[in-house]
Amino acid sequence: MTAKPNPKGSNKTEIIMTIASKRGFFYPSAEIYGAKAGFWTYGHLGTRLKHSWENTWRNYFLSLNKSYFEIDDCNIMPKKVFEGSGHLKHFNDPLTECEKCHFRFRADQLIEDALNTNVGGLDETALTKIMEDNKLICPKCGSKLLPVKWFNMMFELKVGATGEDIMYLRPESAQSPYLAFKREFEALRKKIPFGLAVIGKAFRNEISPRQGFFRLREFTQAELQIFFDPDKINEADNWDFVKAYKLRLCLAKDVNEGKITEITCEEANKELKIPKFYAYNMAKVQQFYLNKLGIPEAKLRFRELDEKERAFYNKLHFDIELDMDTLGGFKEVAGVHYRTNHDLGGHQEHSKEKLEVVIGDKRFIPHVLELSFGVDRNVWALMDIFYREEPERTLFTFPAAISPIDIAVFPLVNKDNIPEVSAEIYERLGKEFKVFMDDSASIGRRYRRQDEVGTPYGITVDYDSLNDNTVTLRDRDSMKQVRVKVDDLIPTIKKLIAKELEFEKAGKAVVAKEKKE
Ligand code: ATP
């Protein structure tokens, strides 16, 4: 069943959620037992979309430098790791509780929602004062809210038969590269900059995991930790390729008005004193969103966090924010953090293991530039940004390279050898692409169904196919159709996905008017 288009586009979140759960993108985890907020299951389409995003990310970022590699690690880590990283002490969110119904809220979010102002980085006294001055009350029952206190967001586990070991679920994938740094650096090229990426789970006991799929308690991060020489922070190997490239920045001083400054990397370096290594990586992140994921330029900005808002160890911090209708504007999906030597330094001190490197005659603890992405938030952003409503259909206009299904095969009828020929084509294409066989209901209805989940191309096998070995290839966005030889399908579709061929030139035009369903 296809979701009904909402002509006013008013309740986009609800429509996307309906499509997501009905068609198998994602839905609450353990929902038959009454799901718990902040935990979600990816269905078959969502898993594919997530993997497409992850693979695009992996291919892009790991190819930025010959010394960038990927590792995989445990989710459960010893307590000492988080003493070394500082999470046990500092990984806290401000919490307030209703005096009467005892519902707990994240205080900064509660204030921001009520007063529409940014209070990031304020301490518990300042947040309590704002709540009192503005007479904020419990949004659930209207009673008084208790003073703000800090709440540690890590999940603690008791490990071993007697539960003698206290361990924690990692709250960020970043710790894994720091712990593995020494071994990997020695096993690999011993070159700086040296990058270690992880795509893996992170766990945070979020106080209010609202916003549906956006703030989760178990989520996936894709992070690249780049270890570099701090004396070379104002150098970037490929600077000439990015120096004239314009970044879209929302500087800390302009956050309240949301003003965007478009500025070249060279100007950002000279005028804003953003070091070249940092600006270069910002350019690469922006190009990833615009060129690889096809995000419209106006929907992306880097938001600068000032000293109060960013973690104490971050010397520079820009979030990547995407403009999403479902979340009422620009929201964080990733961050570029200059974490100094905080991480390796902390682990060296607590583990007593030397984490320095020797390059030439210099011995030092590398500094870290972190490119940190929330995969699930990015998946949601794709669904928000690429969702379209047209009078006869709803669709996701995902770029072909990231859509969950590349091609749907539609046998016109289920008789006269058409299913057999379709099955052969399905099998042939399945070796190269993600293919789906859709063989029930009218052709028009099947087109709508595939549009609804963002399948860029459809192939109809009909009676002519039996005679001349051609099929109809349909383009999701334009609904145009061309006739293509079965033998040409693989190279043609490859070129279409890679945007090396215009659809109209992919075959002989078919004059087709799709019927309204
Ligand atoms: P927020 O301010 O929204 O809580 P954060 O600044 O704490 O996020 P980071 O610690 O910088 O987030 O994590 C890097 C990325 O991981 C974020 O940009 C975001 O995309 C993702 N992320 C963080 N927390 C969550 C969460 N609870 N659910 C889903 N994704 C998350």
Coordinates of C-alpha atoms in Angstrom, one line a residue, residues 55-493:
N55 CA 30.1 2.5 1.8
T56 CA 30.0 5.9 0.2
W57 CA 31.5 7.4 3.3
R58 CA 34.2 4.6 3.6
N59 CA 35.2 4.8 -0.1
Y60 CA 35.4 8.6 0.0
F61 CA 37.2 9.3 3.3
L62 CA 39.6 6.4 3.2
S63 CA 40.8 7.4 -0.3
L64 CA 41.7 10.9 0.9
N65 CA 45.1 9.8 2.0
K66 CA 47.2 6.6 1.5
S67 CA 47.8 6.4 5.2
Y68 CA 44.1 6.3 6.2
F69 CA 42.8 2.8 7.3
E70 CA 39.8 1.2 8.9
I71 CA 39.5 -0.9 12.1
D72 CA 36.7 -2.6 13.9
D73 CA 36.4 -3.0 17.7
C74 CA 34.4 -4.1 20.7
N75 CA 31.5 -2.1 22.0
I76 CA 32.2 -3.0 25.6
M77 CA 35.2 -1.5 27.2
P78 CA 36.9 -1.4 30.6
K79 CA 36.2 1.3 33.1
K80 CA 39.8 2.5 32.9
V81 CA 39.4 3.5 29.2
F82 CA 36.8 6.1 30.3
E83 CA 38.9 7.3 33.2
G84 CA 41.6 7.9 30.6
S85 CA 39.3 9.5 28.1
G86 CA 37.6 11.7 30.8
H87 CA 34.1 10.3 30.0
L88 CA 33.4 9.1 33.5
K89 CA 34.0 12.7 34.8
H90 CA 32.7 14.8 31.9
F91 CA 30.2 12.9 29.7
N92 CA 27.2 14.5 31.4
D93 CA 24.0 16.1 30.3
P94 CA 22.0 18.6 32.4
L95 CA 19.0 17.0 33.9
T96 CA 15.9 18.4 35.6
E97 CA 13.1 16.5 37.1
C98 CA 9.5 17.3 37.8
E99 CA 8.8 17.6 41.5
K100 CA 5.4 15.9 41.1
C101 CA 5.3 13.4 38.2
H102 CA 9.1 12.8 38.4
F103 CA 9.4 12.9 34.6
R104 CA 13.0 13.8 33.7
F105 CA 14.0 16.2 31.0
R106 CA 17.2 17.4 29.4
A107 CA 17.3 20.9 30.9
D108 CA 19.1 22.6 28.0
Q109 CA 16.6 21.2 25.4
L110 CA 13.6 22.1 27.6
I111 CA 14.8 25.7 27.8
E112 CA 15.7 25.9 24.2
D113 CA 12.3 24.6 23.2
A114 CA 10.4 27.0 25.5
L115 CA 12.5 30.1 24.9
N116 CA 13.9 29.5 21.4
T117 CA 17.4 30.5 22.5
N118 CA 20.7 28.7 22.5
V119 CA 21.9 27.7 26.0
G120 CA 24.6 25.3 25.0
G121 CA 27.6 25.2 27.4
L122 CA 25.9 26.8 30.4
D123 CA 26.5 25.2 33.9
E124 CA 23.8 23.8 36.2
T125 CA 23.4 27.0 38.2
A126 CA 22.9 29.2 35.1
L127 CA 20.4 26.7 33.6
T128 CA 18.4 26.5 36.9
K129 CA 18.4 30.3 37.0
I130 CA 17.0 30.6 33.5
M131 CA 14.3 28.1 34.3
E132 CA 13.3 30.0 37.5
D133 CA 13.5 33.4 35.9
N134 CA 11.3 32.3 33.1
K135 CA 9.0 30.3 35.4
L136 CA 9.4 27.2 33.3
I137 CA 7.2 24.3 34.5
C138 CA 6.9 20.6 33.7
P139 CA 5.6 20.2 30.1
K140 CA 3.9 17.0 31.2
C141 CA 1.9 18.0 34.3
G142 CA 2.6 21.7 34.8
S143 CA 4.3 21.3 38.2
K144 CA 7.6 22.8 39.4
L145 CA 10.9 21.6 38.0
L146 CA 13.8 20.7 40.4
P147 CA 17.2 22.4 40.1
V148 CA 19.4 21.1 37.3
K149 CA 22.0 18.4 38.0
W150 CA 24.5 16.5 35.9
F151 CA 23.6 13.0 34.6
N152 CA 26.3 10.7 33.2
M153 CA 25.2 9.2 29.9
M154 CA 27.2 6.0 29.8
F155 CA 25.6 2.6 30.1
E156 CA 27.4 0.6 32.9
L157 CA 27.6 -3.2 32.6
K158 CA 28.5 -5.8 35.2
V159 CA 30.8 -8.4 33.4
G160 CA 31.8 -11.9 34.6
A161 CA 29.9 -14.6 36.5
T162 CA 29.8 -12.7 39.7
G163 CA 29.6 -9.3 37.9
E164 CA 32.9 -8.4 39.4
D165 CA 34.1 -6.2 36.5
I166 CA 32.5 -2.9 35.8
M167 CA 32.6 -2.2 32.1
Y168 CA 30.9 0.3 29.8
L169 CA 29.3 0.4 26.4
R170 CA 31.4 2.9 24.4
P171 CA 29.6 6.3 24.1
E172 CA 31.6 7.1 20.9
S173 CA 33.4 4.9 18.4
A174 CA 36.4 7.3 18.7
Q175 CA 38.0 5.6 21.6
S176 CA 38.8 2.5 19.5
P177 CA 41.3 4.3 17.2
Y178 CA 43.0 5.9 20.2
L179 CA 43.4 2.6 21.9
A180 CA 44.6 0.9 18.7
F181 CA 46.8 3.8 17.6
K182 CA 50.2 2.5 18.7
R183 CA 49.7 -1.0 17.2
E184 CA 48.3 0.3 13.9
F185 CA 50.8 3.0 13.5
E186 CA 53.6 0.5 13.9
A187 CA 52.0 -2.2 11.7
L188 CA 51.3 0.2 8.9
R189 CA 53.2 3.1 7.3
K190 CA 54.5 5.0 10.4
K191 CA 53.5 8.2 8.5
I192 CA 51.8 11.2 9.8
P193 CA 49.1 12.3 9.1
F194 CA 47.8 8.9 9.9
G195 CA 44.0 8.1 9.9
L196 CA 42.0 5.4 11.6
A197 CA 38.3 5.1 10.7
V198 CA 35.6 3.1 12.5
I199 CA 32.1 2.6 11.5
G200 CA 30.5 1.1 14.6
K201 CA 27.9 1.4 17.4
A202 CA 27.9 3.9 20.1
F203 CA 25.6 4.0 23.2
R204 CA 24.3 7.0 25.1
N205 CA 21.7 6.9 27.9
E206 CA 20.0 10.0 26.4
I207 CA 17.7 11.7 28.9
S208 CA 15.1 12.5 26.3
P209 CA 15.5 10.4 23.1
R210 CA 12.8 12.3 21.4
Q211 CA 12.8 13.5 17.7
G212 CA 11.9 9.9 16.7
F213 CA 14.8 8.5 14.7
F214 CA 17.2 11.4 15.4
R215 CA 18.3 11.1 19.0
L216 CA 18.9 7.4 19.7
R217 CA 20.3 5.5 22.7
E218 CA 22.0 3.0 20.5
F219 CA 23.3 4.4 17.2
T220 CA 26.0 4.1 14.6
Q221 CA 28.9 6.5 14.1
A222 CA 31.3 6.7 11.2
E223 CA 34.4 8.5 12.4
L224 CA 37.8 9.2 11.0
Q225 CA 40.5 10.1 13.6
I226 CA 43.4 11.8 11.9
F227 CA 46.6 11.8 13.9
F228 CA 48.9 14.7 12.9
D229 CA 51.9 16.8 13.9
P230 CA 50.5 19.9 15.6
D231 CA 53.5 22.0 14.2
K232 CA 52.1 21.2 10.8
I233 CA 48.5 22.2 11.4
N234 CA 48.8 25.1 9.0
E235 CA 49.9 22.8 6.1
A236 CA 47.7 20.6 3.9
D237 CA 49.1 18.5 1.1
N238 CA 46.4 19.3 -1.5
W239 CA 45.8 22.8 -0.4
D240 CA 45.9 24.1 -4.0
F241 CA 42.9 22.0 -4.8
V242 CA 40.7 23.5 -2.1
K243 CA 42.0 27.0 -1.5
A244 CA 39.5 28.7 -3.8
Y245 CA 36.7 26.3 -2.7
K246 CA 33.9 28.1 -0.8
L247 CA 32.8 26.9 2.6
R248 CA 29.4 27.6 3.9
L249 CA 29.9 28.8 7.5
C250 CA 27.6 29.9 10.2
L251 CA 30.0 31.6 12.6
A252 CA 29.4 31.5 16.4
K253 CA 28.6 35.2 16.4
D254 CA 25.9 34.7 13.7
V255 CA 24.2 31.6 15.1
N256 CA 21.2 33.4 16.5
E257 CA 20.4 35.0 13.1
G258 CA 21.5 31.9 11.2
K259 CA 23.6 34.0 8.8
I260 CA 25.7 32.0 6.4
T261 CA 29.1 33.3 5.3
E262 CA 30.4 31.9 2.1
I263 CA 34.1 32.1 2.3
T264 CA 37.0 30.4 0.4
C265 CA 39.3 28.1 2.3
E266 CA 42.1 30.6 1.7
E267 CA 40.0 33.4 3.2
A268 CA 39.0 31.2 6.1
N269 CA 42.7 30.5 6.7
K270 CA 43.8 34.1 6.4
E271 CA 40.9 36.0 7.9
L272 CA 39.3 33.6 10.4
K273 CA 42.6 31.9 11.3
I274 CA 41.2 28.5 10.6
P275 CA 44.4 26.3 10.1
K276 CA 44.9 24.9 6.6
F277 CA 44.7 21.3 7.8
Y278 CA 41.4 21.9 9.4
A279 CA 40.0 24.0 6.5
Y280 CA 41.1 21.4 4.0
N281 CA 39.1 18.7 5.9
M282 CA 36.1 21.0 6.1
A283 CA 36.2 21.3 2.3
K284 CA 36.4 17.5 1.9
V285 CA 33.4 17.0 4.3
Q286 CA 31.4 19.6 2.4
Q287 CA 32.3 18.0 -0.9
F288 CA 31.2 14.7 0.4
Y289 CA 27.7 16.0 1.2
L290 CA 27.3 18.0 -2.0
N291 CA 29.1 15.9 -4.6
K292 CA 28.7 12.4 -3.2
L293 CA 25.4 12.5 -1.5
G294 CA 23.8 15.1 -3.7
I295 CA 22.6 17.3 -0.8
P296 CA 21.5 20.7 -2.2
E297 CA 24.0 23.4 -1.2
A298 CA 21.5 25.6 0.5
K299 CA 20.7 22.8 2.9
L300 CA 24.2 22.5 4.4
R301 CA 26.1 24.7 6.7
F302 CA 29.0 24.4 9.1
R303 CA 28.0 25.8 12.5
E304 CA 30.9 27.1 14.7
L305 CA 30.6 26.2 18.4
D306 CA 32.2 28.8 20.7
E307 CA 34.4 28.1 23.7
K308 CA 31.4 27.7 26.0
E309 CA 29.6 25.2 23.8
R310 CA 32.3 22.9 22.7
A311 CA 34.0 20.2 24.8
F312 CA 36.9 21.7 26.9
Y313 CA 39.5 19.7 24.9
N314 CA 38.2 20.8 21.5
K315 CA 40.2 23.8 20.3
L316 CA 38.1 24.2 17.2
H317 CA 34.6 22.7 16.6
F318 CA 32.3 23.1 13.6
D319 CA 29.2 21.0 13.4
I320 CA 27.8 20.0 10.0
E321 CA 24.2 20.9 10.0
L322 CA 21.6 20.0 7.4
D323 CA 18.3 21.8 7.0
M324 CA 15.5 19.4 7.6
D325 CA 11.8 20.3 7.4
T326 CA 11.0 17.4 9.8
L327 CA 13.2 18.9 12.5
G328 CA 12.3 22.6 11.9
G329 CA 15.6 23.8 10.4
F330 CA 19.3 23.1 10.5
K331 CA 20.3 20.2 12.8
E332 CA 23.7 18.5 13.5
V333 CA 24.5 15.4 11.6
A334 CA 28.3 15.4 11.9
G335 CA 31.2 17.4 13.4
V336 CA 34.8 18.4 12.7
H337 CA 36.7 18.5 16.0
Y338 CA 40.2 19.5 16.7
R339 CA 40.8 17.4 19.9
T340 CA 44.4 18.3 20.4
N341 CA 46.4 15.7 22.3
H342 CA 43.7 15.2 24.8
D343 CA 42.9 11.6 23.9
L344 CA 46.3 10.1 23.3
G345 CA 47.7 12.2 26.2
G346 CA 44.9 11.0 28.6
H347 CA 45.4 7.3 27.6
Q348 CA 49.2 7.6 27.9
E349 CA 48.8 9.0 31.4
H350 CA 46.3 6.4 32.6
S351 CA 47.7 3.3 30.9
K352 CA 51.4 4.2 31.4
E353 CA 51.9 3.1 27.8
K354 CA 53.9 5.5 25.6
L355 CA 51.7 6.8 22.8
E356 CA 54.3 9.1 21.3
V357 CA 55.7 8.8 17.8
V358 CA 59.1 9.6 16.6
I359 CA 59.2 11.3 13.2
G360 CA 62.8 12.4 12.1
D361 CA 64.4 13.6 15.3
K362 CA 61.1 14.7 16.9
R363 CA 59.2 12.8 19.5
F364 CA 55.7 13.9 20.3
I365 CA 52.1 12.9 21.0
P366 CA 50.1 13.4 17.8
H367 CA 47.2 15.7 17.9
V368 CA 43.8 14.5 16.6
L369 CA 41.4 16.0 14.0
E370 CA 38.2 14.0 14.2
L371 CA 35.6 13.8 11.4
S372 CA 32.6 12.4 13.2
F373 CA 29.3 11.4 11.6
G374 CA 26.1 10.0 13.0
V375 CA 25.0 7.4 10.4
D376 CA 21.4 7.2 11.6
R377 CA 21.0 11.0 11.6
N378 CA 22.4 11.0 8.1
V379 CA 19.9 8.3 7.0
W380 CA 17.1 10.4 8.4
A381 CA 18.4 13.5 6.6
L382 CA 18.4 11.6 3.3
M383 CA 14.8 10.7 3.8
D384 CA 13.8 14.2 4.8
I385 CA 15.8 16.0 2.0
F386 CA 14.9 13.6 -0.8
Y387 CA 11.2 13.2 0.0
R388 CA 8.9 14.6 -2.7
E389 CA 5.2 14.8 -3.1
E390 CA 3.6 15.0 -6.5
P391 CA -0.1 15.0 -7.3
E392 CA -0.1 11.3 -8.2
R393 CA 2.7 9.9 -6.1
T394 CA 5.2 10.3 -3.2
L395 CA 8.8 9.5 -3.9
F396 CA 12.3 9.6 -2.5
T397 CA 14.6 11.1 -5.1
F398 CA 17.7 9.5 -3.6
P399 CA 20.8 9.7 -5.9
A400 CA 21.0 6.4 -7.7
A401 CA 24.3 5.6 -6.1
I402 CA 22.8 5.5 -2.6
S403 CA 19.2 4.3 -3.1
P404 CA 18.3 1.0 -1.3
I405 CA 17.3 -0.7 -4.5
D406 CA 19.0 0.1 -7.9
I407 CA 16.5 -1.6 -10.2
A408 CA 13.0 -3.2 -10.0
V409 CA 12.1 -5.8 -12.5
F410 CA 8.4 -5.9 -13.5
P411 CA 7.1 -8.8 -15.5
L412 CA 4.1 -7.3 -17.4
V413 CA 2.0 -10.5 -16.8
N414 CA 2.5 -13.7 -15.0
K415 CA 2.2 -16.0 -18.0
D416 CA 3.4 -16.8 -21.5
N417 CA 7.1 -17.1 -20.6
I418 CA 7.3 -13.5 -19.3
P419 CA 8.0 -14.6 -15.7
E420 CA 10.8 -16.9 -17.0
V421 CA 12.5 -14.1 -19.1
S422 CA 12.1 -11.7 -16.2
A423 CA 13.7 -14.2 -13.8
E424 CA 16.7 -14.5 -16.2
I425 CA 17.1 -10.7 -16.4
Y426 CA 16.7 -10.5 -12.6
E427 CA 19.5 -13.0 -12.1
R428 CA 21.8 -11.3 -14.6
L429 CA 21.4 -7.9 -13.1
G430 CA 21.6 -9.2 -9.6
K431 CA 25.3 -10.0 -10.1
E432 CA 26.0 -6.2 -10.5
F433 CA 23.1 -4.4 -8.8
K434 CA 20.6 -4.4 -6.0
V435 CA 17.6 -5.7 -7.8
F436 CA 14.0 -6.3 -6.7
M437 CA 11.4 -8.4 -8.5
D438 CA 8.0 -6.9 -8.2
D439 CA 5.4 -9.1 -9.9
S440 CA 2.0 -8.4 -8.4
A441 CA -0.6 -5.7 -9.1
S442 CA -0.9 -3.4 -12.1
I443 CA 2.2 -1.9 -13.6
G444 CA 1.1 1.6 -12.6
R445 CA 0.8 0.5 -9.0
R446 CA 4.1 -1.2 -9.1
Y447 CA 5.8 1.9 -10.4
R448 CA 4.3 3.9 -7.5
R449 CA 5.4 1.3 -5.0
Q450 CA 9.0 1.6 -6.2
D451 CA 8.9 5.4 -6.5
E452 CA 7.7 5.4 -2.9
V453 CA 10.9 3.7 -1.7
G454 CA 13.2 5.6 -4.1
T455 CA 14.1 2.9 -6.7
P456 CA 15.7 5.0 -9.5
Y457 CA 15.1 2.5 -12.4
G458 CA 12.4 0.1 -13.3
I459 CA 12.5 -2.6 -16.1
T460 CA 9.3 -3.9 -17.6
V461 CA 9.4 -7.2 -19.5
D462 CA 6.5 -7.4 -22.0
Y463 CA 5.5 -9.4 -25.1
D464 CA 7.9 -7.4 -27.3
S465 CA 10.7 -8.5 -25.1
L466 CA 10.1 -12.1 -26.1
N467 CA 10.5 -11.2 -29.8
D468 CA 13.3 -8.5 -29.9
N469 CA 15.1 -9.1 -26.6
T470 CA 14.4 -5.5 -25.5
V471 CA 12.8 -4.1 -22.3
T472 CA 11.4 -0.8 -21.2
L473 CA 13.6 1.1 -18.8
R474 CA 11.8 3.7 -16.7
D475 CA 13.4 6.7 -14.9
R476 CA 11.9 7.4 -11.4
D477 CA 12.2 11.2 -11.4
S478 CA 11.1 12.1 -14.9
M479 CA 8.9 9.0 -15.4
K480 CA 10.3 8.9 -18.9
Q481 CA 10.8 5.5 -20.6
V482 CA 13.2 4.2 -23.1
R483 CA 13.6 0.8 -24.9
V484 CA 16.9 -0.9 -24.2
K485 CA 18.4 -4.2 -25.4
V486 CA 18.7 -6.7 -22.6
D487 CA 22.4 -7.2 -23.5
D488 CA 23.0 -3.5 -23.0
L489 CA 21.3 -3.2 -19.7
I490 CA 24.3 -3.6 -17.4
P491 CA 26.6 -1.0 -19.0
T492 CA 23.7 1.4 -19.6
I493 CA 22.5 1.3 -16.0

